[in-house]
Coordinates of C-alpha atoms in Angstrom, one line a residue:
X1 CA 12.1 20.6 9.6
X2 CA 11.5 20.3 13.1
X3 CA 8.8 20.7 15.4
X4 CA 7.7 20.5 19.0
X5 CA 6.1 17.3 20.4
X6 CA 3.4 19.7 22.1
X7 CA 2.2 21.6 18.9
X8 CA 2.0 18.4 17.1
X9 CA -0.5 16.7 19.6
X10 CA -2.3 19.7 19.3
X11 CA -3.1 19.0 15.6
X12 CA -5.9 16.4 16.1
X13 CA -7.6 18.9 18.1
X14 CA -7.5 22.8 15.9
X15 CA -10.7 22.0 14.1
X16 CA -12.7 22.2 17.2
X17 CA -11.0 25.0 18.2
X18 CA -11.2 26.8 14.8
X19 CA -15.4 26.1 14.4
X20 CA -16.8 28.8 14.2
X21 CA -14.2 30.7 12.3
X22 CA -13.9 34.7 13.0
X23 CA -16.3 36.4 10.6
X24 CA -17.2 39.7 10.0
X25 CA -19.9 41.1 11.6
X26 CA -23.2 41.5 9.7
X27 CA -25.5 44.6 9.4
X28 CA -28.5 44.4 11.2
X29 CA -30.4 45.3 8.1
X30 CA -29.0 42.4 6.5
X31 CA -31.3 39.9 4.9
X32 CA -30.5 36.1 6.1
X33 CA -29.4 33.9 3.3
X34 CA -31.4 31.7 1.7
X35 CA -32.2 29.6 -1.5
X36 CA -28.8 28.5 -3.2
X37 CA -27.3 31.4 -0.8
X38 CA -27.2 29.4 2.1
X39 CA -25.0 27.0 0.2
X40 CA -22.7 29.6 -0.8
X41 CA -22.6 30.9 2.8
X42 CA -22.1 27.5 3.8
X43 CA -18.9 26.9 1.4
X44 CA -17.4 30.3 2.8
X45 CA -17.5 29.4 6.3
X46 CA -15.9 26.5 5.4
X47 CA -13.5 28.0 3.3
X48 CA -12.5 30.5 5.6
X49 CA -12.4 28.4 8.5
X50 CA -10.0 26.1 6.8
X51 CA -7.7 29.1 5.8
X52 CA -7.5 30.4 9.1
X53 CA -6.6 27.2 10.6
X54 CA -4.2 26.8 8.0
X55 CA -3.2 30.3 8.6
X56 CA -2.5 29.8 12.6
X57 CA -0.5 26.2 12.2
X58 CA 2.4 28.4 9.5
X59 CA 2.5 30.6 11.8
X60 CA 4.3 28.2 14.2
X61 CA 7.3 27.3 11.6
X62 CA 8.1 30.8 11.2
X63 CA 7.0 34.7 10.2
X64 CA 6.4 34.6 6.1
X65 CA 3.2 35.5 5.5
X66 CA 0.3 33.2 4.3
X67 CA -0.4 34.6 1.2
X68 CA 3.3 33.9 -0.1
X69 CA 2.6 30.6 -1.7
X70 CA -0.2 29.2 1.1
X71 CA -3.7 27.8 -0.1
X72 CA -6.2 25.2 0.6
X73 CA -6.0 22.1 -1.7
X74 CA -8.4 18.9 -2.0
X75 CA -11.3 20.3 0.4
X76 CA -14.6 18.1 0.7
X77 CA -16.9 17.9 3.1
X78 CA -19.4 14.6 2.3
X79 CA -22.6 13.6 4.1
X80 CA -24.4 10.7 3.4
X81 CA -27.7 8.8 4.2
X82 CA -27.4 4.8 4.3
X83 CA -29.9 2.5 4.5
X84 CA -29.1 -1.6 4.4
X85 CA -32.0 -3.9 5.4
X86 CA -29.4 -6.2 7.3
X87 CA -28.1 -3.1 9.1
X88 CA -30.7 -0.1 9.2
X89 CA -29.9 3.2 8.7
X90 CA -27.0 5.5 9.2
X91 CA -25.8 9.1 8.7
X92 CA -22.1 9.8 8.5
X93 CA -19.9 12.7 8.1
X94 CA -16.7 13.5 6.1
X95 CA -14.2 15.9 5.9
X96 CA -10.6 15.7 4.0
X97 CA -8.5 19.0 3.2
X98 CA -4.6 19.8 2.4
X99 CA -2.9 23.1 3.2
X100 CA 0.0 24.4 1.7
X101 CA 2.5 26.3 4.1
X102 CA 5.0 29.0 3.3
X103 CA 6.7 28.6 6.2
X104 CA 7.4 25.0 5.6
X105 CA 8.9 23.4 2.6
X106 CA 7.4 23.9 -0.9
X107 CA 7.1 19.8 -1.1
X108 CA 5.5 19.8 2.2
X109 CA 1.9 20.0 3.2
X110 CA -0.4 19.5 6.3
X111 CA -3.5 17.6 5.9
X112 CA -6.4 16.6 8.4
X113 CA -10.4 15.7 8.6
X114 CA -12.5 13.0 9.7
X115 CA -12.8 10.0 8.4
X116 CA -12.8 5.8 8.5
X117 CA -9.7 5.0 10.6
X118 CA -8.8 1.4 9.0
X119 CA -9.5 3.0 5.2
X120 CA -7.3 6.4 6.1
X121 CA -4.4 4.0 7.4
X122 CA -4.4 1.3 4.6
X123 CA -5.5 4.1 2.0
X124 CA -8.3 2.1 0.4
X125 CA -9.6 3.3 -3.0
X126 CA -12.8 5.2 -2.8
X127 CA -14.5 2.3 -4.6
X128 CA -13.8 0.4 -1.8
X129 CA -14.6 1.7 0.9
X130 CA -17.7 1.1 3.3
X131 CA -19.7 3.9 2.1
X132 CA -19.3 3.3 -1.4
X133 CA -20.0 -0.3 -1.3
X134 CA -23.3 0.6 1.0
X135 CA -22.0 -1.3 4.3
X136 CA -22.8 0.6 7.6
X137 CA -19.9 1.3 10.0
X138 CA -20.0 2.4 13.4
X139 CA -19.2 5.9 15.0
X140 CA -16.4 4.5 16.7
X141 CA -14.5 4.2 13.5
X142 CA -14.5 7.5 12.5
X143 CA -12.4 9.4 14.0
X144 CA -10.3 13.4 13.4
X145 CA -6.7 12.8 12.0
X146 CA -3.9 15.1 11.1
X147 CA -0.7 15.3 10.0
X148 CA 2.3 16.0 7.5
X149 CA 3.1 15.1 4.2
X150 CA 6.2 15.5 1.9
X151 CA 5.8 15.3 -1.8
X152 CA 9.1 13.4 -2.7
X153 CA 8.4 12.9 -6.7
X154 CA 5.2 13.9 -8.9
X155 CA 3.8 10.2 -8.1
X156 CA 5.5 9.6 -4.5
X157 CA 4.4 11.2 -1.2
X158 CA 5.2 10.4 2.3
X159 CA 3.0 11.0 5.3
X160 CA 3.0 11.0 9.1
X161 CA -0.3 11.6 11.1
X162 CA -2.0 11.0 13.8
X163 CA -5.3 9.6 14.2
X164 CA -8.1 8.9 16.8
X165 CA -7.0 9.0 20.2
X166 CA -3.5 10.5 19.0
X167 CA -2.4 6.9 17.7
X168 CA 0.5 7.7 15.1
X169 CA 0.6 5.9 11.7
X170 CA 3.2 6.6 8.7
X171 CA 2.8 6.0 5.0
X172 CA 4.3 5.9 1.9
X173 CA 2.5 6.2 -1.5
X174 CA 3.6 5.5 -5.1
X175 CA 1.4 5.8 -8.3
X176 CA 1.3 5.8 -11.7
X177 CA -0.8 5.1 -15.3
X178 CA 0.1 4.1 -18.3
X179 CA -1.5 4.2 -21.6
X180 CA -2.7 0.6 -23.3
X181 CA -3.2 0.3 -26.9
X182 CA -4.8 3.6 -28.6
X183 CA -7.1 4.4 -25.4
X184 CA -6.8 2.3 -22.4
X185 CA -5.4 3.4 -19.4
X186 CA -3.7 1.5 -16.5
X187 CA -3.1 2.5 -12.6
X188 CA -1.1 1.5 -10.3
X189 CA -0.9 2.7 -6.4
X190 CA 1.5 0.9 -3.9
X191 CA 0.7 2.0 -0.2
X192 CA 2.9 1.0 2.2
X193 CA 1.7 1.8 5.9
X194 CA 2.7 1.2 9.7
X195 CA 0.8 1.5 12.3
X196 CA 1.4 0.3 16.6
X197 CA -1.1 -2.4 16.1
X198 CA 0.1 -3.7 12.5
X199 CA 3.1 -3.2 12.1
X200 CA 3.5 -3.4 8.8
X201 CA 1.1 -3.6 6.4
X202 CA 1.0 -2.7 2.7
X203 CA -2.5 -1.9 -0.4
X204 CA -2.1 -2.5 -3.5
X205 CA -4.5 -1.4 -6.2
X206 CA -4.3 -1.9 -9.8
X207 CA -7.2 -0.4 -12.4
X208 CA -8.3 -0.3 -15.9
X209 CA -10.3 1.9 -18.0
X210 CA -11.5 1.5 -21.8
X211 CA -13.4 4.0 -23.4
X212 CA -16.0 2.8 -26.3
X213 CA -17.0 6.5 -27.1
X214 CA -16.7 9.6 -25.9
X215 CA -19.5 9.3 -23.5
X216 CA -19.4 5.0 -22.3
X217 CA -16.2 3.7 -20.5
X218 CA -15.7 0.6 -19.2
X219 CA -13.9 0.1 -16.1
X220 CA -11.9 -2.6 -13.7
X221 CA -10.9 -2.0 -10.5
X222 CA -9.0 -4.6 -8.0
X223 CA -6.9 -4.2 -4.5
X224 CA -5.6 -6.5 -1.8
X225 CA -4.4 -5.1 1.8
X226 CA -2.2 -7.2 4.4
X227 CA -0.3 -6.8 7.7
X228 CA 2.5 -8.2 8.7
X229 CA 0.4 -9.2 11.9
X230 CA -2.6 -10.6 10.3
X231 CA -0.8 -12.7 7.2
X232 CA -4.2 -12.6 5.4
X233 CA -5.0 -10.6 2.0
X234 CA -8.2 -8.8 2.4
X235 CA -9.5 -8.3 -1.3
X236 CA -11.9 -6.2 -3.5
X237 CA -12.6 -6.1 -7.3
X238 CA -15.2 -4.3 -9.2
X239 CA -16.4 -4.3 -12.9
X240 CA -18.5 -1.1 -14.0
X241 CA -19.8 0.6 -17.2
X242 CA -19.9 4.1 -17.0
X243 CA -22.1 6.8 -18.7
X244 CA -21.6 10.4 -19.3
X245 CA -24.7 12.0 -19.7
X246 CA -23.3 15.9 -20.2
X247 CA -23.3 18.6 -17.9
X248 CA -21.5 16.8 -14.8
X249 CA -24.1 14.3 -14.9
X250 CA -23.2 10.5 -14.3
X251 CA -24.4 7.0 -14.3
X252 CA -23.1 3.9 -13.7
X253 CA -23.8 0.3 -13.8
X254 CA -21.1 -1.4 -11.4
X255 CA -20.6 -5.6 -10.4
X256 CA -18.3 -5.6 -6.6
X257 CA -16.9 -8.7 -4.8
X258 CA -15.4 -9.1 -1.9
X259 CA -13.3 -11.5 0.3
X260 CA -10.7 -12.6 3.4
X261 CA -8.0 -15.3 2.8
X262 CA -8.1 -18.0 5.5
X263 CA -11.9 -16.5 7.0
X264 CA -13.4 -19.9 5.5
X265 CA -15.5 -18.3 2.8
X266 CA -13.9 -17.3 -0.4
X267 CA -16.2 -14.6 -1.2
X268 CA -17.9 -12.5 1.6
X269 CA -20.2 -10.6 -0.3
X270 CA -20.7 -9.9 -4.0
X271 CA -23.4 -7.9 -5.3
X272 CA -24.8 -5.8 -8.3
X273 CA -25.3 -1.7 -7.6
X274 CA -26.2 1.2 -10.2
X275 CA -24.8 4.9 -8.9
X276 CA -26.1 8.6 -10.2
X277 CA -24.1 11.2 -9.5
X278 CA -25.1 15.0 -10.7
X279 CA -24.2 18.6 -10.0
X280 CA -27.3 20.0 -7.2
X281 CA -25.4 23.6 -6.6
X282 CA -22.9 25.3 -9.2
X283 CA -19.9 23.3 -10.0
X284 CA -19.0 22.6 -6.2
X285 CA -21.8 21.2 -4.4
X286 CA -22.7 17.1 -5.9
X287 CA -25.3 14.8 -5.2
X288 CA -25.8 10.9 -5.5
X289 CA -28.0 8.3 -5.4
X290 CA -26.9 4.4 -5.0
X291 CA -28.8 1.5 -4.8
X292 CA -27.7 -2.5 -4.5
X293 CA -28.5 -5.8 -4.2
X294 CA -26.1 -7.9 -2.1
X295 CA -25.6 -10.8 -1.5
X296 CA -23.4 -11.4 2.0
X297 CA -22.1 -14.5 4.1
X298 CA -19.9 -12.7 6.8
X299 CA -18.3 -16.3 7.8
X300 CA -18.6 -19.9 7.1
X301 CA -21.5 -20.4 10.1
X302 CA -23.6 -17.8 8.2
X303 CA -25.7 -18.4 5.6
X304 CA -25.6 -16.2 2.8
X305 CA -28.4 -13.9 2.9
X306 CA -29.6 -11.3 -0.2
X307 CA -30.1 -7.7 1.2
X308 CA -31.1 -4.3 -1.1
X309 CA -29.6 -1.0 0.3
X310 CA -29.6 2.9 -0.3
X311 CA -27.5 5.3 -0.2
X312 CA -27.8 9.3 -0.7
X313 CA -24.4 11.2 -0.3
X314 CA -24.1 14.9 -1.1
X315 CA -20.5 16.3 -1.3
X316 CA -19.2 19.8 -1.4
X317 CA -15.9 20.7 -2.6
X318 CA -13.9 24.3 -0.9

């Protein structure tokens, strides 16, 4: 598959192009949406922004049409409200969404949003990263990215993208579970990642999960990343219990620590956080509450200091 150096710079910047996406016209009569319609008008515009964006990149690879095999995979759209005393308060926004393309390979796939640049490059589990553990981040490191995946194997998938200010990055993922005993599970992802400023780097994450019932689960979670420029393993563990409470509702109880080989402290922060996470809008549209008690010591010259932090996140799926 080949395809032009100018349409692939170009990727980074469709979104802005595509917003607002062409919609049909409305009646003058109409009444303007409100209630729970607004979120359902909300998910459509989305929806149908995504598709024609998805839509206008096939056409560049050749004349099948769209609806032969093309969808929209994975779409999310996350906002979320953080509040840490050390650090104030922050709003972010997220977007992450994959497009099939008949015109390209079956195994191949374009994805792009807006997210963390260091966590999209080194591919760092969702319970890891800076929202999720209640640590602010600023603007700067969010930033669009695009780009094109292969799916190689059911648990291997390449990628090549481009991210903020059209710096390229590649990637290579492997994962897999297996099953301990009569009901554990284990899994294991290997990310292996280059970028102009690391070189090479490489995450790996290893997890396990043991149900007690059908409702209580008990769950470990680890991962290290290193570069080949920095030589030092960055590192992040957590030990939850988690509760099913029926009808998409969940809570969890969760213990996360956190360090830097060769920074001079052997554990930057660790802290104690409970999560709720519930349906606010059909089956699509999520809500959730976090709140923690950390305590943090950024470098040996610090002190460690204890800090509580909120977070509200709401996240709708298209």
């Amino acid at each position: 598959m080949r395809m032009q150096k100018s349409r692939l710079l170009l990727l980074p910047l469709c979104l802005v192009a595509a917003w607002p996406p062409p919609v049909a016209a409305q009646s003058p009569t109409a009444p303007a949406a409100t209630g729970p319609d607004v979120f359902d008008a909300a998910r459509d515009s989305v929806r149908s922004t995504a598709e024609w964006l998805a839509r206008s990149v096939d056409s560049w690879f050749g004349d099948r049409p769209f609806e032969e095999g093309g969808k929209v995979t994975d779409g999310r759209v996350v906002l979320n409200l953080l509040h840490r005393r050390d650090e104030g308060t922050e709003f972010s926004l997220r977007f992450n969404a994959r497009f099939r393309l008949p015109n390209v390979e079956r195994s191949t796939y374009l994805f792009l949003g807006r997210d963390d640049e260091r966590e999209l490059v080194t591919d760092t589990p969702a319970a890891f990263t800076r929202q999720d553990r209640l640590q602010s981040e600023r603007r700067a490191e969010r930033s669009f990215f695009a780009g094109l995946g292969y799916d190689w194997r059911e648990n291997v998938d390449f990628r090549l993208g481009l991210r903020g200010g059209l710096k390229p990055y590649a990637q290579a993922r492997f994962h897999q579970r297996w099953p301990v005993g009569q009901r554990g599970l284990v899994e294991f992802r290997e990310t292996l990642f280059w970028t102009l400023a690391d070189h090479l780097g490489s995450t790996t994450a290893l997890s396990y999960e043991r149900p007690f019932s059908r409702t209580l689960a008990l769950r470990w979670l680890s991962a290290a990343t290193i570069t080949q420029r920095s030589k030092e393993f960055d590192w992040s563990s957590d030990l939850g219990l988690i509760k099913d409470f029926g009808s998409e509702r969940r809570g969890s109880v969760e213990g996360i620590v956190n360090g830097l080989t060769g920074s001079g402290v052997a554990v930057r922060e660790w802290g104690v956080q409970t999560r709720w996470q519930q349906p606010l809008h059909r089956s699509w549209l999520h809500g959730e509450l976090i709140v923690g008690r950390f305590w943090a010591r950024p470098d040996a010259a610090a002190r460690r200091q204890a800090v509580w932090a909120l977070g509200l996140g709401m996240k709708m799926r298209f």
